[in-house]
PDB file of C-alpha atoms in Angstrom:
ATOM      1  CA  MET R 188       5.794  -6.119 -13.767  1.00  0.00           C
ATOM      2  CA  SER R 189       7.838  -3.786 -11.689  1.00  0.00           C
ATOM      3  CA  SER R 190      11.136  -4.768 -10.037  1.00  0.00           C
ATOM      4  CA  LYS R 191      14.444  -3.187  -8.994  1.00  0.00           C
ATOM      5  CA  ILE R 192      15.971  -4.313 -12.287  1.00  0.00           C
ATOM      6  CA  GLU R 193      13.054  -3.282 -14.438  1.00  0.00           C
ATOM      7  CA  PRO R 194      10.788  -0.596 -12.919  1.00  0.00           C
ATOM      8  CA  SER R 195       7.356  -0.298 -14.578  1.00  0.00           C
ATOM      9  CA  GLN R 196       5.932   2.876 -15.956  1.00  0.00           C
ATOM     10  CA  PHE R 197       3.886   3.105 -12.711  1.00  0.00           C
ATOM     11  CA  ASP R 198       6.877   2.655 -10.413  1.00  0.00           C
ATOM     12  CA  ALA R 199       5.944   4.571  -7.252  1.00  0.00           C
ATOM     13  CA  TYR R 200       9.496   5.370  -6.094  1.00  0.00           C
ATOM     14  CA  SER R 201      10.445   7.171  -9.285  1.00  0.00           C
ATOM     15  CA  LYS R 202       7.134   9.130  -9.421  1.00  0.00           C
ATOM     16  CA  ALA R 203       6.910  10.044  -5.755  1.00  0.00           C
ATOM     17  CA  GLU R 204       7.310  13.667  -4.779  1.00  0.00           C
ATOM     18  CA  THR R 205      10.372  14.234  -2.658  1.00  0.00           C
ATOM     19  CA  ASP R 206       8.341  14.534   0.540  1.00  0.00           C
ATOM     20  CA  GLU R 207       5.652  12.074  -0.347  1.00  0.00           C
ATOM     21  CA  PRO R 208       5.323   8.945   1.858  1.00  0.00           C
ATOM     22  CA  PHE R 209       4.815   5.521   0.321  1.00  0.00           C
ATOM     23  CA  PHE R 210       4.536   1.914   1.386  1.00  0.00           C
ATOM     24  CA  THR R 211       5.947  -1.118  -0.455  1.00  0.00           C
ATOM     25  CA  LEU R 212       4.580  -4.656  -0.560  1.00  0.00           C
ATOM     26  CA  LEU R 213       6.928  -7.374  -1.715  1.00  0.00           C
ATOM     27  CA  ALA R 214       5.934 -10.491  -3.591  1.00  0.00           C
ATOM     28  CA  ARG R 215       7.166 -12.694  -0.700  1.00  0.00           C
ATOM     29  CA  ASP R 216       4.378 -11.309   1.499  1.00  0.00           C
ATOM     30  CA  PRO R 217       1.563 -13.944   1.203  1.00  0.00           C
ATOM     31  CA  ILE R 218      -1.148 -11.301   1.480  1.00  0.00           C
ATOM     32  CA  ALA R 219       0.393  -8.925  -1.066  1.00  0.00           C
ATOM     33  CA  PRO R 220      -1.241 -10.224  -4.282  1.00  0.00           C
ATOM     34  CA  SER R 221      -4.760 -10.038  -2.891  1.00  0.00           C
ATOM     35  CA  LEU R 222      -4.169  -6.585  -1.410  1.00  0.00           C
ATOM     36  CA  VAL R 223      -2.829  -5.255  -4.713  1.00  0.00           C
ATOM     37  CA  GLU R 224      -5.869  -6.727  -6.493  1.00  0.00           C
ATOM     38  CA  ALA R 225      -8.145  -5.126  -3.886  1.00  0.00           C
ATOM     39  CA  TRP R 226      -6.501  -1.745  -4.520  1.00  0.00           C
ATOM     40  CA  ALA R 227      -6.933  -2.092  -8.297  1.00  0.00           C
ATOM     41  CA  TYR R 228     -10.560  -3.093  -7.984  1.00  0.00           C
ATOM     42  CA  LEU R 229     -11.223  -0.145  -5.614  1.00  0.00           C
ATOM     43  CA  ARG R 230      -9.474   2.342  -7.924  1.00  0.00           C
ATOM     44  CA  SER R 231     -11.523   1.112 -10.873  1.00  0.00           C
ATOM     45  CA  GLY R 232     -14.834   1.280  -9.021  1.00  0.00           C
ATOM     46  CA  GLN R 233     -15.378  -2.498  -8.750  1.00  0.00           C
ATOM     47  CA  ILE R 234     -16.312  -2.569  -5.065  1.00  0.00           C
ATOM     48  CA  GLY R 235     -17.735  -6.069  -5.015  1.00  0.00           C
ATOM     49  CA  ALA R 236     -14.615  -7.497  -6.585  1.00  0.00           C
ATOM     50  CA  ALA R 237     -12.473  -5.500  -4.136  1.00  0.00           C
ATOM     51  CA  GLU R 238     -14.343  -6.998  -1.183  1.00  0.00           C
ATOM     52  CA  ILE R 239     -13.670 -10.496  -2.561  1.00  0.00           C
ATOM     53  CA  ALA R 240      -9.958  -9.730  -3.050  1.00  0.00           C
ATOM     54  CA  PHE R 241      -9.739  -8.243   0.429  1.00  0.00           C
ATOM     55  CA  LYS R 242     -11.380 -11.349   1.893  1.00  0.00           C
ATOM     56  CA  GLN R 243      -8.769 -13.442   0.128  1.00  0.00           C
ATOM     57  CA  ALA R 244      -6.065 -11.316   1.826  1.00  0.00           C
ATOM     58  CA  VAL R 245      -7.763 -11.891   5.138  1.00  0.00           C
ATOM     59  CA  ASP R 246      -7.961 -15.642   4.476  1.00  0.00           C
ATOM     60  CA  ALA R 247      -4.306 -15.739   3.530  1.00  0.00           C
ATOM     61  CA  ALA R 248      -3.417 -13.872   6.743  1.00  0.00           C
ATOM     62  CA  THR R 249      -4.994 -16.690   8.808  1.00  0.00           C
ATOM     63  CA  HIS R 250      -2.341 -19.067   7.467  1.00  0.00           C
ATOM     64  CA  ILE R 251       0.726 -17.068   8.551  1.00  0.00           C
ATOM     65  CA  ASP R 252       2.145 -16.350  11.994  1.00  0.00           C
ATOM     66  CA  PRO R 253       0.984 -12.812  12.809  1.00  0.00           C
ATOM     67  CA  GLN R 254       3.420 -10.126  13.736  1.00  0.00           C
ATOM     68  CA  MET R 255       2.844  -8.508  17.124  1.00  0.00           C
ATOM     69  CA  PRO R 256       1.103  -5.109  17.066  1.00  0.00           C
ATOM     70  CA  GLY R 257       3.990  -3.451  18.771  1.00  0.00           C
ATOM     71  CA  GLU R 258       6.680  -4.702  16.400  1.00  0.00           C
ATOM     72  CA  ALA R 259       8.637  -1.907  14.600  1.00  0.00           C
ATOM     73  CA  GLN R 260       7.481  -2.986  11.091  1.00  0.00           C
ATOM     74  CA  ILE R 261       3.838  -2.883  12.139  1.00  0.00           C
ATOM     75  CA  ARG R 262       4.172   0.464  13.937  1.00  0.00           C
ATOM     76  CA  SER R 263       5.943   1.809  10.900  1.00  0.00           C
ATOM     77  CA  ALA R 264       3.052   0.776   8.569  1.00  0.00           C
ATOM     78  CA  PHE R 265       0.593   2.681  10.803  1.00  0.00           C
ATOM     79  CA  GLU R 266       2.883   5.677  10.778  1.00  0.00           C
ATOM     80  CA  VAL R 267       3.140   5.553   6.961  1.00  0.00           C
ATOM     81  CA  ALA R 268      -0.705   5.486   6.745  1.00  0.00           C
ATOM     82  CA  ASP R 269      -0.935   8.506   9.085  1.00  0.00           C
ATOM     83  CA  ASP R 270       1.846  10.243   7.133  1.00  0.00           C
ATOM     84  CA  CYS R 271      -0.054   9.646   3.871  1.00  0.00           C
ATOM     85  CA  ARG R 272      -3.223  11.246   5.341  1.00  0.00           C
ATOM     86  CA  GLN R 273      -1.287  14.202   6.577  1.00  0.00           C
ATOM     87  CA  TRP R 274       0.567  14.630   3.304  1.00  0.00           C
ATOM     88  CA  ALA R 275      -2.670  14.503   1.234  1.00  0.00           C
ATOM     89  CA  ARG R 276      -4.282  17.069   3.574  1.00  0.00           C
ATOM     90  CA  SER R 277      -1.346  19.396   3.295  1.00  0.00           C
ATOM     91  CA  LYS R 278      -1.512  19.182  -0.515  1.00  0.00           C
ATOM     92  CA  MET R 279      -5.211  19.941  -0.495  1.00  0.00           C
ATOM     93  CA  VAL R 280      -4.684  22.954   1.740  1.00  0.00           C
ATOM     94  CA  SER R 281      -1.852  24.276  -0.362  1.00  0.00           C
ATOM     95  CA  GLY R 282      -3.806  23.699  -3.564  1.00  0.00           C
ATOM     96  CA  ARG R 283      -1.125  21.379  -5.036  1.00  0.00           C
ATOM     97  CA  ARG R 284      -2.239  17.954  -6.240  1.00  0.00           C
TER      98      ARG R 284
END
């Protein structure tokens, strides 16, 4: 487990490059567990299991009040996704990975 008190060996904040964007999901977010599982399944090549986990996240999202698309937190998430793409492209161009 990773927390503020006890970061795991995979703690993203401590390993991130100084200019590297990142996005954090907290345990209080009802869709977080399934999204984290979907990521793990995707990274390990288990596509079918990832699809099931993602569907569980979608199902969980149907039971919460959605945030509006224009809310600052939602806009920020889209910006982080775009920043991640741009950062990865810049690292590929510069040859650093």
